[in-house]
Amino acid sequence: MGATHAMGEAMKSFISALLLVLAAPAAMASTVTVVISGLGGNADYTEQFERYATAIADEARNIAQSPQDVILVRGDAAKRNVIMGLLENLPVSNNADVFKLFLIGHGSFDGEHYKFNIPGPDITDDEIVTALAKIESPKQLIVVATSASGALLEPLAAENRVVITATKNPREKNAVRFPMYMVEALSDTSADLNKDESISVQEMFDYTVRAVNSYYDTEKLLASEHARIEGSLADQIEVARYGTLLQRKDTISPAMLAKRQALTSEINSLRARKEEVDEDEYFDRLQTLMLELTNVQRSIDEGGS
Amino acid sequence: MFSAASMREEANMFTRRLIPYGQTNDQTNVLTPAAIALCLGMSALLLPGTVAAEEYDPNRDARLLQCDNIYDRGDIDGAIDCFKPLSNDPSSFIAAEAHWALGSTRDANQKFREAVSEQPRNPHIRARWGRLFLSTHQPSEAVPLFEEAIQLDPDYLHAQTGLVAALLSQSGSEARMLLSDLHQKHPDDVELLLLLARLELESRNVDNADKLLDRALISAEANNITPLDIYALKVSADLLRDNEDSEWVQKALDYSPAYGDIYFIPVHYHLINYRYRESVALLKKAVEVQPTHWSAHSQLGINLLRINDIEGAKKHLEIAYTGDPYDTATVNTLRLLDTLDDFRDLDTEAVYSISGGSEKVAPVVMRLHKDEATYLAPYVEELTQRAVKVFSSRYEFALKQPLIVELFPNHDDFAVRTVSTPGVGLLGVTFGYLLAMDSPSGRPPGDFHWGSTLWHELAHVFTIEKSDHRMPRWFTEGISVYEEWTTGPLRGRHIPVDVLQAIQENKLLPVADLDSGFVRPTYPNQVTVSYMQAGLICQMISKVYGHDKLVRMLELFDQRQDTGQAIANALGISSEALDRQLTTYIDDELGHVINRFSEWRELVTSVHRASQDSQWSTVIALAAQANEIYPAYVGKGSTYIPLHDAYVALGKGDQAVESLEIWYENGGHEPDMLHQLAHRLRDLGRTAKATEVLESLNWVHPNNIDLHERLGNDYLAVGNNEGALREFKSLLGLNPHDKSVVYLNIARTYQNLGNKKLAKRNVLQALEQAPFFREAQDLLVELTGDSS
């Protein structure tokens, strides 16, 4: 690849550092997050995209085991050789348990190909799809928060992957509001519908879509973006955390968390069978589980083990 | 010169005659989407003024006349055998007439087009082609053809009469003048006599109609014209006299045993007087004597729907569709029936008592679209229950059947429900015990005060049923308007500006003729003017003579008295004296506005102009002058809004709130301004007033998540648990982002009400949505006493 050949020494060092990150032991249940801010085209957009990308990366670091698990490419670093180097080298390592990629910026569509706009030659849909095809993480999230991003919805779809695009198709070419509200979702606890102090991809997406729709309604504008989500793992991938889970993430007893998780699974299982169970019996069973969960949660909140 | 004809490349005809029951014609009876769209785009208003086509054709070909006579004597198979060969006649004109008689209206249209092309200077062919359009309910297509025929022959009566009939179906005054002129020139013309008789019957001038019909009978006999239509109008006159055993029915059936029109034509006079059950009875007889009367089947289906017999309606509409798949009313109503699958019937009850007697219960069915039933039902239920209680007592009438309240989120569905065609400007309609109206979501926010519309329609239920559907139109509308102003959910007496102008221009009708302002308006806003005049009359009667006199008048109408008699017997004065009293009343009530109307309008215009230019001091000064003349005006263009804006711009918050409060107290109900007022009142610490303003929004724009959330929390905070419960339940129906919070609030409300079981059930539903919701967890522990 021409871009790879053009890399300087500094870039080689950057990629080497990246390989160390991606080579972390799988047993650590690692999450790797890559956030790339593209070409703004003017000072306002450039500032906006960098701000959004930074906010996403900050939230990702709150979840990450190590700050090194989060890679932010923005500003002067967002050049073709850097980004391509990054994308092409992602699969070289052992894969993380969870892999997340956020592309923030402008996208375009020439009638045949989607392009993520960066200084110099843009990055094409084929390049993105080819690079990400090598990722083997069991849970993947790809967010393309750009105009025309709907073009990538289908090509990027995979069984172990959630794909979010800011538009429903490549013909929605106007600059999108989606990333602004997505960033808001990561820091607004009202996005956390199940109130577990953790915002899932699905919660982030639902909040963002509502906010985007509300923006167009309030401004009495015809909506020029319609975000889409594909994939079945959206409830299982975390994108932000707050409250006790964040403040005491290193001290909460794994046993308590496991208990909490077991009860949550049991509740979800009961909810899934709601239509098959007698109503009174359902709520009696739910009450028992909820009281157990309440006790566990109170122990966690109070720092017990 | 012949542009109208040349542009008529693809006319659409939708009627059929002479086809035996069970058969279809050459056109498919499977309606394609394109055909449906075409049908929906057609005007399908009923044409009470039209008459059967062939009988009055002065130049009828002898061969066609021979077939007509067979048909007129009731031998339908014989008539078909007679007309069929003529449909292949080398003369395009004869073929067109034969196709028309056989019900192949599209073929007839094509043949007429060819005939006009062959004989472009023949006015008769154009007039007959116009009659074809007229008979298929397309007067706007018919008019230019009649006009072209008249251009070719200015004295051609058949075209002139056709033009009058077409215009009568579209507007009033011009057609009436034309009809009067023609009748003076041709006093014995049967068709003109029938048109005049119809107008008299619509105005309930039955004696006048009878005289015209007697004259028509003599003329028909002298000219060997089939008298069946005259008989049908004679039956109509008898029905309006409450003679339901008219001798003219048997005469008609003796003449032509399968003449369904003898029952079908009089139905029109029942329908314009809201007598749907009686219409159904007549229509059943019509299809009994003439099973191929597709229009009767269609109308029977439509009117069965109006009395809530959905299955019966479906049956007859499907029969009508089989025989005539191009009748727009049939197609539209069948489509409506399909959409009813998306509606939910919610049963409730309304408690009432009469004259201080024991409490009774009236069953109520709310028929609401599934997408809005949850959030809307609490308000429909509350207002309906309140109305039944108020009106039962005020009009001393106990509902005898379940009350059906239908709200349509799609205005065109409501329009089809009402008049079988989309595109009408109505808001609500009452068929007796069934009322239908636009849902608040059916129009843009604030476009109408749906609570007032529901109140208006519910008042109709009582006036219509108490008088056994016998009250005149002006009276039932007048009572409904009066009740809107007196007991309805919106403060104030709201009279549109153009009505004030009409009053200033002395456009009000004598009360004895006020119905014509509804049925046959002669100027653009006359229907609205008539509504307001009727409301003012009822308000005046109530104030001057007492509300009980209105109740007495309803009883007198039930006893078959007309307007003049009811006024004389209830009030002891003549209708002319009532007219004079009304003039004085209006002068007392509105004279201060009407006498300075032009000045007030100029001031209002100047206020808005100054507001646009941000001349705030001018706005304040001029608005004060305008509001001094007409302080209660809060309708479109009210000066209170720019006055509020001016005070806001000048930083005078208190005065801004004051101006909006006056606007609100007088019935201002624009949703954005109400939200603003509530917000400002809350900022001033006037929470109770803010809550009251928010509550008023429920009756104008309830489709708002923030409204119910705020109002529910307000009610919960002040211990209004019933109010809180209504708001939170409604909120759930609007699918809020976070339902867990709503369930928790419902649980807390039930806890306040002492209903532990429902409190627990709702807190579990909150946790079902959000298992880690700490406040819900705490409440669950509190409710179960489990703090282990």
Coordinates of C-alpha atoms in Angstrom, one line a residue, chain A residues 190-191 193-197 207 210 260 264 271 274 279-280 282-283 286-287 290-291 293-295 297-298 301, chain B residues 705 735-738 740-741 760-761 764-765 767-774 777-778 780-781 784 786-788:
Chain A
S190 CA -31.3 9.5 31.3
A191 CA -29.9 7.4 28.4
L193 CA -33.0 3.1 30.7
N194 CA -32.4 0.1 32.9
K195 CA -30.5 2.3 35.4
D196 CA -27.6 -0.1 35.9
E197 CA -25.1 2.7 35.7
Y207 CA -31.3 8.2 23.1
R210 CA -34.8 10.4 19.9
R260 CA -25.7 -9.2 40.1
T264 CA -30.1 -9.9 35.9
R271 CA -39.3 -11.3 31.2
K274 CA -43.9 -13.2 30.4
E279 CA -49.8 -12.8 35.4
D280 CA -49.9 -13.1 39.2
Y282 CA -45.1 -13.7 36.9
F283 CA -45.2 -10.7 39.2
L286 CA -40.5 -11.0 39.5
Q287 CA -40.9 -9.5 43.0
M290 CA -36.2 -7.9 42.3
L291 CA -35.9 -8.0 46.1
L293 CA -31.3 -7.9 43.2
T294 CA -32.1 -4.9 45.4
N295 CA -30.2 -6.5 48.3
Q297 CA -27.3 -3.7 44.6
R298 CA -27.5 -2.1 48.0
D301 CA -23.6 0.7 46.6
Chain B
I705 CA -45.3 14.1 26.7
N735 CA -44.6 6.0 24.7
P736 CA -42.2 8.2 26.7
H737 CA -38.5 7.6 26.6
D738 CA -38.3 6.3 30.1
S740 CA -39.9 3.2 34.5
V741 CA -40.2 6.7 36.0
K760 CA -46.8 -3.0 44.1
R761 CA -47.8 -4.1 40.6
L764 CA -42.7 -4.0 39.6
Q765 CA -43.5 -2.7 36.2
L767 CA -38.4 -2.4 37.8
E768 CA -39.3 -4.6 34.8
Q769 CA -38.2 -1.7 32.7
A770 CA -35.2 -0.7 34.9
P771 CA -34.1 -3.4 37.3
F772 CA -31.5 -1.2 38.9
F773 CA -33.9 1.8 39.5
R774 CA -32.9 2.7 43.1
Q777 CA -36.2 -0.7 44.6
D778 CA -36.7 1.4 47.7
L780 CA -40.7 -2.1 46.5
V781 CA -38.9 -2.8 49.8
T784 CA -43.3 -5.5 50.8
D786 CA -38.7 -6.8 53.0
S787 CA -35.6 -5.0 54.1
S788 CA -33.5 -8.1 54.6

